[in-house]
Coordinates of C-alpha atoms in Angstrom, one line a residue:
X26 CA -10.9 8.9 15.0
X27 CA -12.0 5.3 13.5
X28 CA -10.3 4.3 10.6
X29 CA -12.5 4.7 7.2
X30 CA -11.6 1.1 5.9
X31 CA -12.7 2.3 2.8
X32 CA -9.1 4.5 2.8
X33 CA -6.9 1.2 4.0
X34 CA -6.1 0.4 -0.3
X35 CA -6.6 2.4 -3.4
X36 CA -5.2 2.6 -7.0
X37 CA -3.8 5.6 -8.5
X38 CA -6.0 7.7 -10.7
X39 CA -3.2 7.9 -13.5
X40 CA -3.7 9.1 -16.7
X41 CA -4.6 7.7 -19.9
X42 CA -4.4 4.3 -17.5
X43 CA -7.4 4.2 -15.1
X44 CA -9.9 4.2 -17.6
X45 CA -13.7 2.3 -16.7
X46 CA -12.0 -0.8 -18.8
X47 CA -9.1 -0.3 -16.3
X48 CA -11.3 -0.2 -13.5
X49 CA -13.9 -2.9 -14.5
X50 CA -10.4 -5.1 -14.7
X51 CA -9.3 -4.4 -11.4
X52 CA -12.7 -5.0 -10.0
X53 CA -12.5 -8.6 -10.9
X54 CA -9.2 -8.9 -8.6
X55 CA -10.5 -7.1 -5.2
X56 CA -13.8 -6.3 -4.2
X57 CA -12.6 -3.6 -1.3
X58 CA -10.0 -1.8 -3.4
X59 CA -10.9 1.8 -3.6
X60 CA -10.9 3.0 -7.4
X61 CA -10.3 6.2 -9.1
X62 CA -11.1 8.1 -12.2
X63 CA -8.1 9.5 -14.2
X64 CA -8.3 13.1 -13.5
X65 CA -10.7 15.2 -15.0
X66 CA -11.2 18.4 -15.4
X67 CA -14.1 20.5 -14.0
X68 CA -14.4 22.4 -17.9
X69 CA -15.0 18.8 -19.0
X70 CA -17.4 18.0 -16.5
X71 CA -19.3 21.4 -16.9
X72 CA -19.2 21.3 -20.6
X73 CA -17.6 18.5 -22.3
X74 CA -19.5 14.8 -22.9
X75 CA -20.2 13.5 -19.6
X76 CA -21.7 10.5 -20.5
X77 CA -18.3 9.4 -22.0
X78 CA -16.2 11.5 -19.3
X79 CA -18.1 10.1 -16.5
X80 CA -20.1 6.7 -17.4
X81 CA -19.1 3.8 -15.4
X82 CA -19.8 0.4 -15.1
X83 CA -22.1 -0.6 -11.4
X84 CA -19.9 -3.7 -10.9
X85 CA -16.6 -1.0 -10.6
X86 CA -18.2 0.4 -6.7
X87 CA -16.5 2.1 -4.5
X88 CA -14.8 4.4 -7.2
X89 CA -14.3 8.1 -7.1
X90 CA -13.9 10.6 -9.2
X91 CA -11.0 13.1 -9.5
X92 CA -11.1 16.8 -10.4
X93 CA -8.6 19.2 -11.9
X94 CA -9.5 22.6 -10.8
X95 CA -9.1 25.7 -8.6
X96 CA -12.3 27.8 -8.8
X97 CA -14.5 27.3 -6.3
X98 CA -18.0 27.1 -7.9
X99 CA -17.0 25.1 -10.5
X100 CA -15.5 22.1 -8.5
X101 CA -19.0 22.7 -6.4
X102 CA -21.1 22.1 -9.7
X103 CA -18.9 19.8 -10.9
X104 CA -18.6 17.6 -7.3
X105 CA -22.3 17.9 -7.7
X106 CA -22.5 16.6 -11.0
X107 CA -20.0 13.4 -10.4
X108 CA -22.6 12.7 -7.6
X109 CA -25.8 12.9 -9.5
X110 CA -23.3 9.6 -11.4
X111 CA -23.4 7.8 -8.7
X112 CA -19.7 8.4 -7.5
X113 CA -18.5 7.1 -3.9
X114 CA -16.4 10.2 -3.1
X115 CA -15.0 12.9 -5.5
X116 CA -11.4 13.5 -5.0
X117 CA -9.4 17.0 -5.6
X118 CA -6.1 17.0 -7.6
X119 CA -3.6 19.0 -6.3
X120 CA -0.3 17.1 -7.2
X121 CA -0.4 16.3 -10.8
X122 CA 2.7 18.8 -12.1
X123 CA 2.2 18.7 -16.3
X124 CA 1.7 21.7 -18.4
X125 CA -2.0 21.3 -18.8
X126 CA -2.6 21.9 -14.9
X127 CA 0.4 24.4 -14.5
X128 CA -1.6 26.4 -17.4
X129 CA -4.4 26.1 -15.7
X130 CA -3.9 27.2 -12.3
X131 CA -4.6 23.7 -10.7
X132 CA -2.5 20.8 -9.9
X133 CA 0.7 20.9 -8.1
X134 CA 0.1 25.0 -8.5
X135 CA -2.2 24.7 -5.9
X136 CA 0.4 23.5 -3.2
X137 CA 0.9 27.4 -2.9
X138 CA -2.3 28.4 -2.5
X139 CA -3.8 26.2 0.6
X140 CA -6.4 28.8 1.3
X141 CA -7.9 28.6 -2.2
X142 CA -8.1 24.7 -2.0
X143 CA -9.6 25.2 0.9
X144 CA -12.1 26.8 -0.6
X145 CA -12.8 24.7 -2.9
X146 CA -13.4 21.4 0.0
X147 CA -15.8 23.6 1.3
X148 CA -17.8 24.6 -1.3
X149 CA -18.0 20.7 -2.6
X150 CA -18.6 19.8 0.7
X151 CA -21.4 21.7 0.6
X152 CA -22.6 20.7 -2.8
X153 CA -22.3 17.0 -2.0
X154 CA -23.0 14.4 0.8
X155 CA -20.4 12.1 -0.3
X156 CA -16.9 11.8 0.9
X157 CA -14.8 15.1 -0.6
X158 CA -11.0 14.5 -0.2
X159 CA -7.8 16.2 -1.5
X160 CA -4.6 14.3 -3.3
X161 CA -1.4 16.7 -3.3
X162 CA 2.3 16.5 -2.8
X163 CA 4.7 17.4 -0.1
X164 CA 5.6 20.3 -1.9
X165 CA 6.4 22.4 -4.8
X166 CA 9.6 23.6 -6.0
X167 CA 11.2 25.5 -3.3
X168 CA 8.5 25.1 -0.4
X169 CA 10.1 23.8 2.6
X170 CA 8.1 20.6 2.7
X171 CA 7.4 21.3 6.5
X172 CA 5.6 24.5 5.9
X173 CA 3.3 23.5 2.3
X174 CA 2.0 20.3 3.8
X175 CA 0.8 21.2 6.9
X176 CA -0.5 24.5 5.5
X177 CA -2.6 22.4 2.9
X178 CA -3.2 19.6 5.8
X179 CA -4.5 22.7 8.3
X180 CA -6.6 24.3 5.8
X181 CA -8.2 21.3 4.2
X182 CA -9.3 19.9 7.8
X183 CA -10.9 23.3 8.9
X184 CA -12.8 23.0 5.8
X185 CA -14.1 19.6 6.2
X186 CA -12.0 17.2 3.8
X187 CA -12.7 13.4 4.6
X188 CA -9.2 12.7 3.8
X189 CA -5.6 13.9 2.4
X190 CA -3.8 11.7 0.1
X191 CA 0.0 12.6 -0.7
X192 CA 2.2 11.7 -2.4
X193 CA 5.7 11.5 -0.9
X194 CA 7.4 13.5 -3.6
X195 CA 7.8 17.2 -4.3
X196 CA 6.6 17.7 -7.5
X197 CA 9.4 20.2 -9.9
X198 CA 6.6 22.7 -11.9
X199 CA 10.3 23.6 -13.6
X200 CA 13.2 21.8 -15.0
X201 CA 11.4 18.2 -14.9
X202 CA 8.4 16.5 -17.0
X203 CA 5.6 14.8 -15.7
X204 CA 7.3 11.7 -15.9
X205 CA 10.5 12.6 -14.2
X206 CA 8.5 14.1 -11.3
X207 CA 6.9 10.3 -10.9
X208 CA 10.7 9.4 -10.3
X209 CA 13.4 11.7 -10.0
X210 CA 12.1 13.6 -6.8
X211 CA 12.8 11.3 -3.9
X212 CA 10.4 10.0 -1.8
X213 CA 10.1 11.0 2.0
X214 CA 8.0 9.1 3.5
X215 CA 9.0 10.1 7.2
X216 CA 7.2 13.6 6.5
X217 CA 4.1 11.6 5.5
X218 CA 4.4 10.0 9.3
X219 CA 5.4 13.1 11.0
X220 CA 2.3 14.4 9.3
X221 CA 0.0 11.9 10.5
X222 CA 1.3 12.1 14.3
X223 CA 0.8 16.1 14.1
X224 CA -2.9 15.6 12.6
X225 CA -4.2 12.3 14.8
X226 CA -7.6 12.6 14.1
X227 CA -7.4 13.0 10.3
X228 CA -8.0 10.4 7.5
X229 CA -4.1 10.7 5.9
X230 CA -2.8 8.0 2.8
X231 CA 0.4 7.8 1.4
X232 CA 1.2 7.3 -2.1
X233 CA 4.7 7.0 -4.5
X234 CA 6.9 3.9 -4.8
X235 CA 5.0 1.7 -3.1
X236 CA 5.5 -2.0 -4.9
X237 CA 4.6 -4.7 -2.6
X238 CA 2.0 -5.5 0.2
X239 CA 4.6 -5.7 2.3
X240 CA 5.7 -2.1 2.1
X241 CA 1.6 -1.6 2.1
X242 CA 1.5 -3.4 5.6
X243 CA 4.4 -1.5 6.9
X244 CA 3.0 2.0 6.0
X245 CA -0.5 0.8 7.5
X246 CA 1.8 0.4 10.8
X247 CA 1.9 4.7 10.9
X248 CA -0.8 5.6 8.3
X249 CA -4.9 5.1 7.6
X250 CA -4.4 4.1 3.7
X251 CA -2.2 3.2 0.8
X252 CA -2.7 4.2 -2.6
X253 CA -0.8 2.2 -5.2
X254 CA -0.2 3.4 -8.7
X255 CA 2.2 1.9 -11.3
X256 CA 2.7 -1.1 -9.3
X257 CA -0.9 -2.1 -9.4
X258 CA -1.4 -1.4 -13.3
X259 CA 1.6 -3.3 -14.4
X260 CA 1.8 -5.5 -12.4
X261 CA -2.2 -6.4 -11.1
X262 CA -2.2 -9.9 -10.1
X263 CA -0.9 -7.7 -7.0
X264 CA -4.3 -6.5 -6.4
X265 CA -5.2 -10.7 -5.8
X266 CA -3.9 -10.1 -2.2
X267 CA -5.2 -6.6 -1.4
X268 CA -9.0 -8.6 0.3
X269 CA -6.7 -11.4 1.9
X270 CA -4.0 -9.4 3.5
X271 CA -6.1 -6.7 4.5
X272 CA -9.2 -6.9 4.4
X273 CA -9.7 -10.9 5.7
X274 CA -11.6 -11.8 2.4
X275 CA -10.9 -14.4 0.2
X276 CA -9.8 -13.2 -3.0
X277 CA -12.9 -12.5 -5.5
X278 CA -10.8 -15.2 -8.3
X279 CA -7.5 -17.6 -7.7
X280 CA -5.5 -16.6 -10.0
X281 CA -5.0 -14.7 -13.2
X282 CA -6.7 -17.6 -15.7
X283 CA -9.7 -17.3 -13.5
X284 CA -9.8 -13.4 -14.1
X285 CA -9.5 -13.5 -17.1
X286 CA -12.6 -15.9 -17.7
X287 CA -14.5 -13.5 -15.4
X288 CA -13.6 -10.4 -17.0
X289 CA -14.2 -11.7 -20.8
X290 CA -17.8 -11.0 -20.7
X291 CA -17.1 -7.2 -20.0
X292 CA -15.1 -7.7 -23.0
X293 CA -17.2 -9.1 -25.5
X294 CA -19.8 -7.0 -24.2
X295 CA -18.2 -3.7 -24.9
X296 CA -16.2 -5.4 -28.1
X297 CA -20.1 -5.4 -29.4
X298 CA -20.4 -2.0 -28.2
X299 CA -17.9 -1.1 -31.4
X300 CA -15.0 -0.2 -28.6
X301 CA -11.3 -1.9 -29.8
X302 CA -9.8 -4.9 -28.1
X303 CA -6.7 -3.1 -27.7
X304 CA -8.6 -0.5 -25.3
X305 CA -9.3 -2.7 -23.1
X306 CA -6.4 -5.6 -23.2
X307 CA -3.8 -2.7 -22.9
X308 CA -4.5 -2.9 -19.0
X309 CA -4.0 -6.9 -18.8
X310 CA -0.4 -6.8 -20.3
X311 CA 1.0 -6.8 -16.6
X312 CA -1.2 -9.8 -15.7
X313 CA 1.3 -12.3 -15.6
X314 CA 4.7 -10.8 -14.7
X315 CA 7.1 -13.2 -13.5
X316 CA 5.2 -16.5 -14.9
X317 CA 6.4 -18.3 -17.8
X318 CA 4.7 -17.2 -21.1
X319 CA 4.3 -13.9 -19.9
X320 CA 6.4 -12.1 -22.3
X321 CA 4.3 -14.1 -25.6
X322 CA 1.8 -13.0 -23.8
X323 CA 2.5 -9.4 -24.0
X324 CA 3.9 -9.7 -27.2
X325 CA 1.0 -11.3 -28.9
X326 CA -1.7 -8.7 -27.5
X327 CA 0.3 -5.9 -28.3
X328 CA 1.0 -6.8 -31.6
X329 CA -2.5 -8.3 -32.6
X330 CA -4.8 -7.1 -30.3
X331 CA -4.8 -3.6 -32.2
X332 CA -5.3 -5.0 -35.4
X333 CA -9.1 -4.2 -37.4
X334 CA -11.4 -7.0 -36.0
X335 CA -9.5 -8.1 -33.3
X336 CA -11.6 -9.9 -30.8
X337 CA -11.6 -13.0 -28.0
X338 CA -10.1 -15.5 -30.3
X339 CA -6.7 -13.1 -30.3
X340 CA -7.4 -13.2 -26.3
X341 CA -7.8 -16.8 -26.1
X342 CA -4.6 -16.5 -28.4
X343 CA -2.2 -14.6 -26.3
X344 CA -3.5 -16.8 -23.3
X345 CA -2.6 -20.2 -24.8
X346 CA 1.4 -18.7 -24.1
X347 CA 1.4 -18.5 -20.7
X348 CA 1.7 -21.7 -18.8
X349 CA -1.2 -22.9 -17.0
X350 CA -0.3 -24.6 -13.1
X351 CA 2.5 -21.8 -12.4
X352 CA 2.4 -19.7 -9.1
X353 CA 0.3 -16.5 -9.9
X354 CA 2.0 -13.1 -8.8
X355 CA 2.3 -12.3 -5.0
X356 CA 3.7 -9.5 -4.1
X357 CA 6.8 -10.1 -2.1

């Protein structure tokens, strides 16, 4: 099967993190980068304010949305909905593990019930004409990893899924929170490869732990995609080598100086909207990692950036900390 190249890099949808400020951020630092939503929930899409839920900027294509849910006709509707938006592909969560999903069926939960998910890819598959693909773990629990992931790989291929995304990690619905399940599990991603060689012809990306472009090029040696998570939102000047490395771009900006004096319209722009500068300079506090200043830098937007009427000149503030003429971050 050719490779979908719009699969070879993502970022994480990760919640309360990949906002459309997020996004619009991580647009200015690689045009190919596939983005997601944080996950939301088809009761929010069916009911809730979608303007707000869904609204995205133009400039933040390809994107997709991700769904939380289990029943059938709602992730149809809802699939259908997130199209009518203008999404690029509308993505299925089946791997978050916290207590909202585990009360509501969907998630991780759903690692045990392939058929059902199934279900679901095929009746958003028929709803839409853009991409549908499913994110999950290895496993749940107890499941023998060996038997839950090729039962969800099997079932979501026969019902049409333009890709599987999974993360390398069982996920423990008891005995460990949400954010112990992003770490304590540990990561296998041999069963991710084994995967892939068993299902040839379908679009498979691995995600957890990845923190470098060089462990990105070395999965690309056995897999379609990537997805980065963590790495990418605290540390995003990462993202600055995602078009040269593999895409044979140039970078859309140099360095993080230059992205920042890209991105600062979008922020005076929305700061006139009546939205807080904090909102959208709590994604940027990773920008400089490594560089000299960047700790002022941090410092100085966390601490004033929330404050009433905070606006560019506290940007233009924090900036003035980090010395200008030092390497930018590359990912080793």
């Amino acid at each position: 099967m050719q490779q979908n190249q719009s699969y070879r890099f993502s970022v994480a949808p990760m919640m309360d993190w990949t906002d459309r400020h997020c996004r619009a951020f991580h647009r200015v630092l690689t045009r190919r980068a596939l983005l997601y939503t944080e996950m939301v929930t088809t009761g929010a899409v069916l009911f809730g304010p979608r303007d707000r839920l869904l609204g995205f900027d133009a400039g933040e294509h390809p994107v997709a949305l991700q769904l939380g849910g289990s029943e059938p006709d709602a992730l149809a509707r809802a699939a259908a909905i997130g199209a009518d938006f203008g999404y690029d592909e509308i993505n299925l969560n089946c791997g978050c593990p916290s207590d909202r999903v585990q009360n509501g069926a969907f998630g991780a939960c759903l690692m045990r019930e392939p058929e059902l998910v199934a279900e679901g890819v095929a009746a958003m598959k028929a709803a839409v004409s853009i991409p549908v693909t499913v994110k999950c773990r290895i496993g749940v629990d107890d499941q023998e990893p060996r038997e839950a992931l090729w039962a969800m790989a099997q079932a979501v291929r026969n019902a049409g899924a333009d890709a599987l995304i999974v993360h390398a990690r069982k996920a423990w619905l008891k005995g460990l929170s949400p954010k112990e399940n992003r770490d304590v599990p540990p990561l296998d991603y041999a069963i991710v490869h084994a995967l892939k060689r068993d299902f040839p012809n379908m679009q498979i990306s691995i995600n957890g732990g990845i923190r470098s472009m060089d462990e990105t090029l070395e999965q690309l040696r056995h897999l379609d995609g990537v997805m980065v998570g963590r790495e990418a939102y605290q540390n995003p000047g990462m993202l600055l080598d995602v078009d040269p490395l593999l895409f044979g771009e140039a970078a859309p900006v140099d360095d993080g100086f230059e992205a920042l004096a890209v991105y600062e319209p979008y922020i005076a722009a929305r700061l006139a909207e009546g939205i807080k500068l904090s909102d959208m300079t709590r994604h940027l506090l990773g920008l400089f990692a490594g560089m000299p200043g960047a700790r002022l830098w941090r410092r100085h937007l966390a601490m004033e950036g929330v404050k009433r009427g905070a606006g560019l000149e506290t940007l233009h503030a924090a900036l003035a900390h980090v010395e200008r003429g030092s390497e930018r971050y590359v990912a080793a």
